[in-house]
């Protein structure tokens, strides 16, 4: 229920439920991880890492805790993220390894990893993400936009997915589509301001008035959440 709430812009309710769960069972690994998941959406990345690492201390090999990779990655802690790939060495772990290599401008390594992702998951979401990044590296915007049309679900409700769609559109220099999706992400509950602010894909429109307004909106909710609950 807490996961459903955080993915449908009821972040504060998700937090209250999860804290109640911890009061009932302080040593429940799933609850600690759920708390970290909420903190990531709210941009409290240090707190998210602590909660997720606590979950892994209780249950070290739970593959359902693989999104700690995304948490470390959104905090810019790439080596720590890569150290958790063992939780899912398949499409998810390989895909994040490729994204990290891409962000670090290790393009040849990224290309090798994205090709490996396609071998594992050619028709799935990670396969499409890999195809998109290969198109970006090839300078083929048309191919990239065609891949995005296969990837984007207009009925998506998970705000973090909306953020990633915005990021991918930005890589293709599709400014309006990127900003539309980014604003939708923030309005739908992904107010991870530190992650959005540091996203290099958004650098090329960092002086755009609409982007600045969206970023400010994310910061306001992030700051309000911290003041109210931390």
PDB file of C-alpha atoms in Angstrom:
ATOM      1  CA  UNK A   1       0.000   0.000   0.000  1.00  0.00           C
ATOM      2  CA  UNK A   2       2.832   2.406   0.818  1.00  0.00           C
ATOM      3  CA  UNK A   3       4.402   1.705  -2.592  1.00  0.00           C
ATOM      4  CA  UNK A   4       1.067   2.385  -4.289  1.00  0.00           C
ATOM      5  CA  UNK A   5       0.711   5.643  -2.390  1.00  0.00           C
ATOM      6  CA  UNK A   6       4.205   6.903  -3.211  1.00  0.00           C
ATOM      7  CA  UNK A   7       3.737   6.085  -6.900  1.00  0.00           C
ATOM      8  CA  UNK A   8       0.393   7.923  -7.019  1.00  0.00           C
ATOM      9  CA  UNK A   9       1.387  11.214  -5.391  1.00  0.00           C
ATOM     10  CA  UNK A  10       0.302  10.355  -1.850  1.00  0.00           C
ATOM     11  CA  UNK A  11       3.835  10.477  -0.495  1.00  0.00           C
ATOM     12  CA  UNK A  12       2.941  11.859   2.916  1.00  0.00           C
ATOM     13  CA  UNK A  13       0.360   9.105   3.470  1.00  0.00           C
ATOM     14  CA  UNK A  14       2.901   6.518   2.353  1.00  0.00           C
ATOM     15  CA  UNK A  15       5.357   7.813   4.941  1.00  0.00           C
ATOM     16  CA  UNK A  16       2.844   7.741   7.788  1.00  0.00           C
ATOM     17  CA  UNK A  17       1.785   4.163   6.990  1.00  0.00           C
ATOM     18  CA  UNK A  18       5.390   3.001   6.782  1.00  0.00           C
ATOM     19  CA  UNK A  19       6.338   4.618  10.074  1.00  0.00           C
ATOM     20  CA  UNK A  20       3.362   2.911  11.718  1.00  0.00           C
ATOM     21  CA  UNK A  21       4.565  -0.387  10.291  1.00  0.00           C
ATOM     22  CA  UNK A  22       8.035   0.195  11.774  1.00  0.00           C
ATOM     23  CA  UNK A  23       6.516   0.860  15.191  1.00  0.00           C
ATOM     24  CA  UNK A  24       4.785  -2.528  14.991  1.00  0.00           C
ATOM     25  CA  UNK A  25       7.842  -4.393  13.669  1.00  0.00           C
ATOM     26  CA  UNK A  26      11.139  -2.446  13.819  1.00  0.00           C
ATOM     27  CA  UNK A  27      13.130  -5.313  12.293  1.00  0.00           C
ATOM     28  CA  UNK A  28      11.080  -5.832   9.152  1.00  0.00           C
ATOM     29  CA  UNK A  29      13.394  -5.514   6.147  1.00  0.00           C
ATOM     30  CA  UNK A  30      10.562  -4.791   3.694  1.00  0.00           C
ATOM     31  CA  UNK A  31       9.373  -1.869   5.787  1.00  0.00           C
ATOM     32  CA  UNK A  32      12.828  -0.312   6.024  1.00  0.00           C
ATOM     33  CA  UNK A  33      13.162  -0.632   2.268  1.00  0.00           C
ATOM     34  CA  UNK A  34       9.710   0.888   1.709  1.00  0.00           C
ATOM     35  CA  UNK A  35      10.792   3.856   3.814  1.00  0.00           C
ATOM     36  CA  UNK A  36      13.883   4.279   1.661  1.00  0.00           C
ATOM     37  CA  UNK A  37      11.739   4.139  -1.461  1.00  0.00           C
ATOM     38  CA  UNK A  38       9.593   7.009  -0.159  1.00  0.00           C
ATOM     39  CA  UNK A  39      12.640   9.051   0.779  1.00  0.00           C
ATOM     40  CA  UNK A  40      14.068   8.641  -2.738  1.00  0.00           C
ATOM     41  CA  UNK A  41      10.958  10.119  -4.354  1.00  0.00           C
ATOM     42  CA  UNK A  42      11.114  13.005  -1.879  1.00  0.00           C
ATOM     43  CA  UNK A  43      14.810  13.610  -2.585  1.00  0.00           C
ATOM     44  CA  UNK A  44      16.037  12.676   0.897  1.00  0.00           C
ATOM     45  CA  UNK A  45      18.800  10.570  -0.559  1.00  0.00           C
ATOM     46  CA  UNK A  46      21.024  10.137   2.506  1.00  0.00           C
ATOM     47  CA  UNK A  47      18.024   8.944   4.489  1.00  0.00           C
ATOM     48  CA  UNK A  48      16.945   6.684   1.617  1.00  0.00           C
ATOM     49  CA  UNK A  49      20.354   5.024   1.513  1.00  0.00           C
ATOM     50  CA  UNK A  50      20.405   4.445   5.275  1.00  0.00           C
ATOM     51  CA  UNK A  51      16.942   2.858   5.219  1.00  0.00           C
ATOM     52  CA  UNK A  52      17.699   0.637   2.242  1.00  0.00           C
ATOM     53  CA  UNK A  53      21.056  -0.452   3.624  1.00  0.00           C
ATOM     54  CA  UNK A  54      19.292  -1.321   6.891  1.00  0.00           C
ATOM     55  CA  UNK A  55      16.911  -3.519   4.913  1.00  0.00           C
ATOM     56  CA  UNK A  56      19.864  -5.286   3.295  1.00  0.00           C
ATOM     57  CA  UNK A  57      21.550  -5.809   6.660  1.00  0.00           C
ATOM     58  CA  UNK A  58      18.430  -7.666   7.790  1.00  0.00           C
ATOM     59  CA  UNK A  59      17.925  -9.519   4.495  1.00  0.00           C
ATOM     60  CA  UNK A  60      21.193  -9.314   2.503  1.00  0.00           C
ATOM     61  CA  UNK A  61      20.249 -11.146  -0.680  1.00  0.00           C
ATOM     62  CA  UNK A  62      16.685 -10.029  -1.286  1.00  0.00           C
ATOM     63  CA  UNK A  63      16.530  -9.315  -5.019  1.00  0.00           C
ATOM     64  CA  UNK A  64      13.447  -7.167  -4.479  1.00  0.00           C
ATOM     65  CA  UNK A  65      15.788  -4.620  -2.908  1.00  0.00           C
ATOM     66  CA  UNK A  66      17.602  -4.070  -6.199  1.00  0.00           C
ATOM     67  CA  UNK A  67      16.360  -0.486  -6.579  1.00  0.00           C
ATOM     68  CA  UNK A  68      18.960   0.575  -4.023  1.00  0.00           C
ATOM     69  CA  UNK A  69      21.018   0.756  -7.229  1.00  0.00           C
ATOM     70  CA  UNK A  70      18.722   3.535  -8.473  1.00  0.00           C
ATOM     71  CA  UNK A  71      18.983   5.307  -5.115  1.00  0.00           C
ATOM     72  CA  UNK A  72      22.778   5.352  -5.113  1.00  0.00           C
ATOM     73  CA  UNK A  73      22.761   6.344  -8.769  1.00  0.00           C
ATOM     74  CA  UNK A  74      20.390   9.260  -8.193  1.00  0.00           C
ATOM     75  CA  UNK A  75      22.706  10.416  -5.396  1.00  0.00           C
ATOM     76  CA  UNK A  76      25.632  10.365  -7.825  1.00  0.00           C
ATOM     77  CA  UNK A  77      27.328   7.552  -5.874  1.00  0.00           C
ATOM     78  CA  UNK A  78      28.150   5.407  -8.858  1.00  0.00           C
ATOM     79  CA  UNK A  79      30.673   3.048  -7.287  1.00  0.00           C
ATOM     80  CA  UNK A  80      28.255   2.224  -4.474  1.00  0.00           C
ATOM     81  CA  UNK A  81      25.527   1.627  -7.051  1.00  0.00           C
ATOM     82  CA  UNK A  82      27.720  -0.767  -9.020  1.00  0.00           C
ATOM     83  CA  UNK A  83      28.550  -2.639  -5.832  1.00  0.00           C
ATOM     84  CA  UNK A  84      24.855  -3.608  -5.578  1.00  0.00           C
ATOM     85  CA  UNK A  85      24.533  -5.033  -9.096  1.00  0.00           C
ATOM     86  CA  UNK A  86      24.792  -8.531  -7.570  1.00  0.00           C
ATOM     87  CA  UNK A  87      21.168  -8.143  -6.472  1.00  0.00           C
ATOM     88  CA  UNK A  88      20.084  -8.373 -10.124  1.00  0.00           C
ATOM     89  CA  UNK A  89      22.835  -9.065 -12.657  1.00  0.00           C
ATOM     90  CA  UNK A  90      20.249  -9.406 -15.453  1.00  0.00           C
ATOM     91  CA  UNK A  91      18.599  -6.650 -17.473  1.00  0.00           C
ATOM     92  CA  UNK A  92      18.130  -4.317 -14.483  1.00  0.00           C
ATOM     93  CA  UNK A  93      21.664  -4.474 -13.145  1.00  0.00           C
ATOM     94  CA  UNK A  94      23.269  -4.487 -16.584  1.00  0.00           C
ATOM     95  CA  UNK A  95      21.018  -1.632 -17.649  1.00  0.00           C
ATOM     96  CA  UNK A  96      21.990   0.529 -14.692  1.00  0.00           C
ATOM     97  CA  UNK A  97      25.659  -0.320 -15.242  1.00  0.00           C
ATOM     98  CA  UNK A  98      25.230   0.939 -18.812  1.00  0.00           C
ATOM     99  CA  UNK A  99      23.462   4.123 -17.675  1.00  0.00           C
ATOM    100  CA  UNK A 100      26.251   4.834 -15.205  1.00  0.00           C
ATOM    101  CA  UNK A 101      28.923   4.298 -17.868  1.00  0.00           C
ATOM    102  CA  UNK A 102      26.963   6.614 -20.182  1.00  0.00           C
ATOM    103  CA  UNK A 103      26.706   9.316 -17.493  1.00  0.00           C
ATOM    104  CA  UNK A 104      30.455   9.036 -16.895  1.00  0.00           C
ATOM    105  CA  UNK A 105      31.030   9.472 -20.645  1.00  0.00           C
ATOM    106  CA  UNK A 106      32.557   6.005 -20.912  1.00  0.00           C
ATOM    107  CA  UNK A 107      30.752   5.580 -24.193  1.00  0.00           C
ATOM    108  CA  UNK A 108      32.502   2.502 -25.550  1.00  0.00           C
ATOM    109  CA  UNK A 109      31.868   0.611 -22.315  1.00  0.00           C
ATOM    110  CA  UNK A 110      28.292   1.905 -22.259  1.00  0.00           C
ATOM    111  CA  UNK A 111      27.762   0.700 -25.819  1.00  0.00           C
ATOM    112  CA  UNK A 112      29.010  -2.792 -24.918  1.00  0.00           C
ATOM    113  CA  UNK A 113      26.700  -2.946 -21.911  1.00  0.00           C
ATOM    114  CA  UNK A 114      23.666  -1.636 -23.819  1.00  0.00           C
ATOM    115  CA  UNK A 115      24.230  -4.275 -26.486  1.00  0.00           C
ATOM    116  CA  UNK A 116      24.344  -6.872 -23.726  1.00  0.00           C
ATOM    117  CA  UNK A 117      21.032  -5.543 -22.369  1.00  0.00           C
ATOM    118  CA  UNK A 118      19.468  -6.002 -25.786  1.00  0.00           C
ATOM    119  CA  UNK A 119      20.668  -9.600 -25.856  1.00  0.00           C
ATOM    120  CA  UNK A 120      18.989 -10.183 -22.491  1.00  0.00           C
ATOM    121  CA  UNK A 121      15.800  -8.165 -22.989  1.00  0.00           C
ATOM    122  CA  UNK A 122      15.361  -7.175 -26.635  1.00  0.00           C
ATOM    123  CA  UNK A 123      11.597  -6.585 -26.504  1.00  0.00           C
ATOM    124  CA  UNK A 124      11.270  -5.297 -22.927  1.00  0.00           C
ATOM    125  CA  UNK A 125      11.618  -1.843 -21.365  1.00  0.00           C
ATOM    126  CA  UNK A 126      15.340  -2.208 -20.720  1.00  0.00           C
ATOM    127  CA  UNK A 127      15.877  -3.256 -24.306  1.00  0.00           C
ATOM    128  CA  UNK A 128      14.143  -0.065 -25.427  1.00  0.00           C
ATOM    129  CA  UNK A 129      16.216   2.036 -23.020  1.00  0.00           C
ATOM    130  CA  UNK A 130      19.341   0.456 -24.499  1.00  0.00           C
ATOM    131  CA  UNK A 131      18.164   1.099 -28.070  1.00  0.00           C
ATOM    132  CA  UNK A 132      17.462   4.725 -27.182  1.00  0.00           C
ATOM    133  CA  UNK A 133      20.942   5.336 -25.781  1.00  0.00           C
ATOM    134  CA  UNK A 134      22.588   3.639 -28.736  1.00  0.00           C
ATOM    135  CA  UNK A 135      20.624   5.983 -31.008  1.00  0.00           C
ATOM    136  CA  UNK A 136      21.802   8.970 -28.949  1.00  0.00           C
ATOM    137  CA  UNK A 137      25.429   7.837 -29.208  1.00  0.00           C
ATOM    138  CA  UNK A 138      24.976   7.345 -32.955  1.00  0.00           C
ATOM    139  CA  UNK A 139      23.497  10.846 -33.294  1.00  0.00           C
ATOM    140  CA  UNK A 140      20.308   9.377 -34.745  1.00  0.00           C
ATOM    141  CA  UNK A 141      17.505  11.502 -33.277  1.00  0.00           C
ATOM    142  CA  UNK A 142      14.843  10.044 -35.556  1.00  0.00           C
ATOM    143  CA  UNK A 143      15.613   6.498 -34.394  1.00  0.00           C
ATOM    144  CA  UNK A 144      15.681   7.661 -30.800  1.00  0.00           C
ATOM    145  CA  UNK A 145      12.285   9.359 -31.030  1.00  0.00           C
ATOM    146  CA  UNK A 146      10.824   6.278 -32.682  1.00  0.00           C
ATOM    147  CA  UNK A 147      12.116   4.206 -29.760  1.00  0.00           C
ATOM    148  CA  UNK A 148      10.618   6.705 -27.304  1.00  0.00           C
ATOM    149  CA  UNK A 149       7.224   6.311 -28.981  1.00  0.00           C
ATOM    150  CA  UNK A 150       7.404   2.602 -28.189  1.00  0.00           C
ATOM    151  CA  UNK A 151       8.515   3.248 -24.628  1.00  0.00           C
ATOM    152  CA  UNK A 152       6.285   6.040 -23.357  1.00  0.00           C
ATOM    153  CA  UNK A 153       2.988   4.980 -21.861  1.00  0.00           C
ATOM    154  CA  UNK A 154       0.592   7.917 -21.779  1.00  0.00           C
ATOM    155  CA  UNK A 155      -1.295   6.239 -18.941  1.00  0.00           C
ATOM    156  CA  UNK A 156       1.795   5.922 -16.751  1.00  0.00           C
ATOM    157  CA  UNK A 157       1.130   6.827 -13.106  1.00  0.00           C
ATOM    158  CA  UNK A 158       4.572   6.234 -11.583  1.00  0.00           C
ATOM    159  CA  UNK A 159       6.167   9.670 -11.298  1.00  0.00           C
ATOM    160  CA  UNK A 160       9.723   8.326 -11.250  1.00  0.00           C
ATOM    161  CA  UNK A 161       9.143   6.708 -14.632  1.00  0.00           C
ATOM    162  CA  UNK A 162       7.920  10.084 -15.892  1.00  0.00           C
ATOM    163  CA  UNK A 163      11.211  11.612 -14.737  1.00  0.00           C
ATOM    164  CA  UNK A 164      13.178   9.042 -16.724  1.00  0.00           C
ATOM    165  CA  UNK A 165      11.067   9.671 -19.809  1.00  0.00           C
ATOM    166  CA  UNK A 166      11.846  13.393 -19.415  1.00  0.00           C
ATOM    167  CA  UNK A 167      15.533  12.583 -19.153  1.00  0.00           C
ATOM    168  CA  UNK A 168      15.462  10.427 -22.277  1.00  0.00           C
ATOM    169  CA  UNK A 169      13.617  13.101 -24.269  1.00  0.00           C
ATOM    170  CA  UNK A 170      16.250  15.613 -23.153  1.00  0.00           C
ATOM    171  CA  UNK A 171      19.012  13.384 -24.518  1.00  0.00           C
ATOM    172  CA  UNK A 172      17.234  13.621 -27.873  1.00  0.00           C
ATOM    173  CA  UNK A 173      16.956  17.425 -27.551  1.00  0.00           C
ATOM    174  CA  UNK A 174      13.159  17.126 -27.628  1.00  0.00           C
ATOM    175  CA  UNK A 175      12.768  20.079 -25.286  1.00  0.00           C
ATOM    176  CA  UNK A 176       8.980  20.436 -25.105  1.00  0.00           C
ATOM    177  CA  UNK A 177       8.370  16.708 -24.633  1.00  0.00           C
ATOM    178  CA  UNK A 178      11.074  16.614 -21.957  1.00  0.00           C
ATOM    179  CA  UNK A 179       9.696  19.583 -20.031  1.00  0.00           C
ATOM    180  CA  UNK A 180       6.114  18.346 -20.348  1.00  0.00           C
ATOM    181  CA  UNK A 181       7.127  14.999 -18.879  1.00  0.00           C
ATOM    182  CA  UNK A 182       9.351  16.525 -16.193  1.00  0.00           C
ATOM    183  CA  UNK A 183       6.584  18.823 -14.992  1.00  0.00           C
ATOM    184  CA  UNK A 184       4.191  15.895 -14.952  1.00  0.00           C
ATOM    185  CA  UNK A 185       6.717  13.910 -12.885  1.00  0.00           C
ATOM    186  CA  UNK A 186       7.049  16.646 -10.266  1.00  0.00           C
ATOM    187  CA  UNK A 187       3.296  17.269 -10.154  1.00  0.00           C
ATOM    188  CA  UNK A 188       2.724  13.511  -9.787  1.00  0.00           C
ATOM    189  CA  UNK A 189       5.010  13.080  -6.783  1.00  0.00           C
ATOM    190  CA  UNK A 190       8.631  12.747  -7.909  1.00  0.00           C
ATOM    191  CA  UNK A 191      10.134  15.771  -6.172  1.00  0.00           C
ATOM    192  CA  UNK A 192      13.654  14.393  -5.870  1.00  0.00           C
ATOM    193  CA  UNK A 193      15.126  17.857  -6.365  1.00  0.00           C
ATOM    194  CA  UNK A 194      18.795  16.886  -5.848  1.00  0.00           C
ATOM    195  CA  UNK A 195      18.521  14.237  -8.574  1.00  0.00           C
ATOM    196  CA  UNK A 196      16.658  16.461 -11.028  1.00  0.00           C
ATOM    197  CA  UNK A 197      19.053  19.356 -10.425  1.00  0.00           C
ATOM    198  CA  UNK A 198      22.119  17.211 -11.115  1.00  0.00           C
ATOM    199  CA  UNK A 199      20.735  15.476 -14.214  1.00  0.00           C
ATOM    200  CA  UNK A 200      23.262  16.328 -16.906  1.00  0.00           C
ATOM    201  CA  UNK A 201      20.756  15.626 -19.703  1.00  0.00           C
ATOM    202  CA  UNK A 202      18.880  18.769 -18.633  1.00  0.00           C
ATOM    203  CA  UNK A 203      21.949  21.008 -18.819  1.00  0.00           C
ATOM    204  CA  UNK A 204      21.270  22.233 -22.336  1.00  0.00           C
ATOM    205  CA  UNK A 205      18.008  23.918 -21.281  1.00  0.00           C
ATOM    206  CA  UNK A 206      19.084  24.869 -17.753  1.00  0.00           C
ATOM    207  CA  UNK A 207      18.405  28.565 -18.487  1.00  0.00           C
ATOM    208  CA  UNK A 208      14.922  27.893 -19.842  1.00  0.00           C
ATOM    209  CA  UNK A 209      12.335  29.753 -17.746  1.00  0.00           C
ATOM    210  CA  UNK A 210       9.959  26.806 -17.676  1.00  0.00           C
ATOM    211  CA  UNK A 211      12.684  24.411 -16.514  1.00  0.00           C
ATOM    212  CA  UNK A 212      13.677  26.827 -13.738  1.00  0.00           C
ATOM    213  CA  UNK A 213      10.033  27.018 -12.605  1.00  0.00           C
ATOM    214  CA  UNK A 214       9.686  23.213 -12.580  1.00  0.00           C
ATOM    215  CA  UNK A 215      12.927  22.873 -10.633  1.00  0.00           C
ATOM    216  CA  UNK A 216      11.727  25.444  -8.108  1.00  0.00           C
ATOM    217  CA  UNK A 217       8.442  23.582  -7.719  1.00  0.00           C
ATOM    218  CA  UNK A 218      10.338  20.361  -6.958  1.00  0.00           C
ATOM    219  CA  UNK A 219      12.563  22.153  -4.440  1.00  0.00           C
ATOM    220  CA  UNK A 220       9.622  23.716  -2.636  1.00  0.00           C
ATOM    221  CA  UNK A 221       7.904  20.389  -2.100  1.00  0.00           C
ATOM    222  CA  UNK A 222      11.196  18.703  -1.208  1.00  0.00           C
ATOM    223  CA  UNK A 223      11.954  21.374   1.391  1.00  0.00           C
ATOM    224  CA  UNK A 224       8.414  21.275   2.769  1.00  0.00           C
ATOM    225  CA  UNK A 225       8.539  17.496   3.119  1.00  0.00           C
ATOM    226  CA  UNK A 226      11.855  17.700   4.977  1.00  0.00           C
ATOM    227  CA  UNK A 227      10.580  20.408   7.332  1.00  0.00           C
ATOM    228  CA  UNK A 228       7.388  18.528   8.086  1.00  0.00           C
ATOM    229  CA  UNK A 229       8.669  15.002   8.567  1.00  0.00           C
ATOM    230  CA  UNK A 230      12.378  14.984   9.351  1.00  0.00           C
TER     231      UNK A 230
END
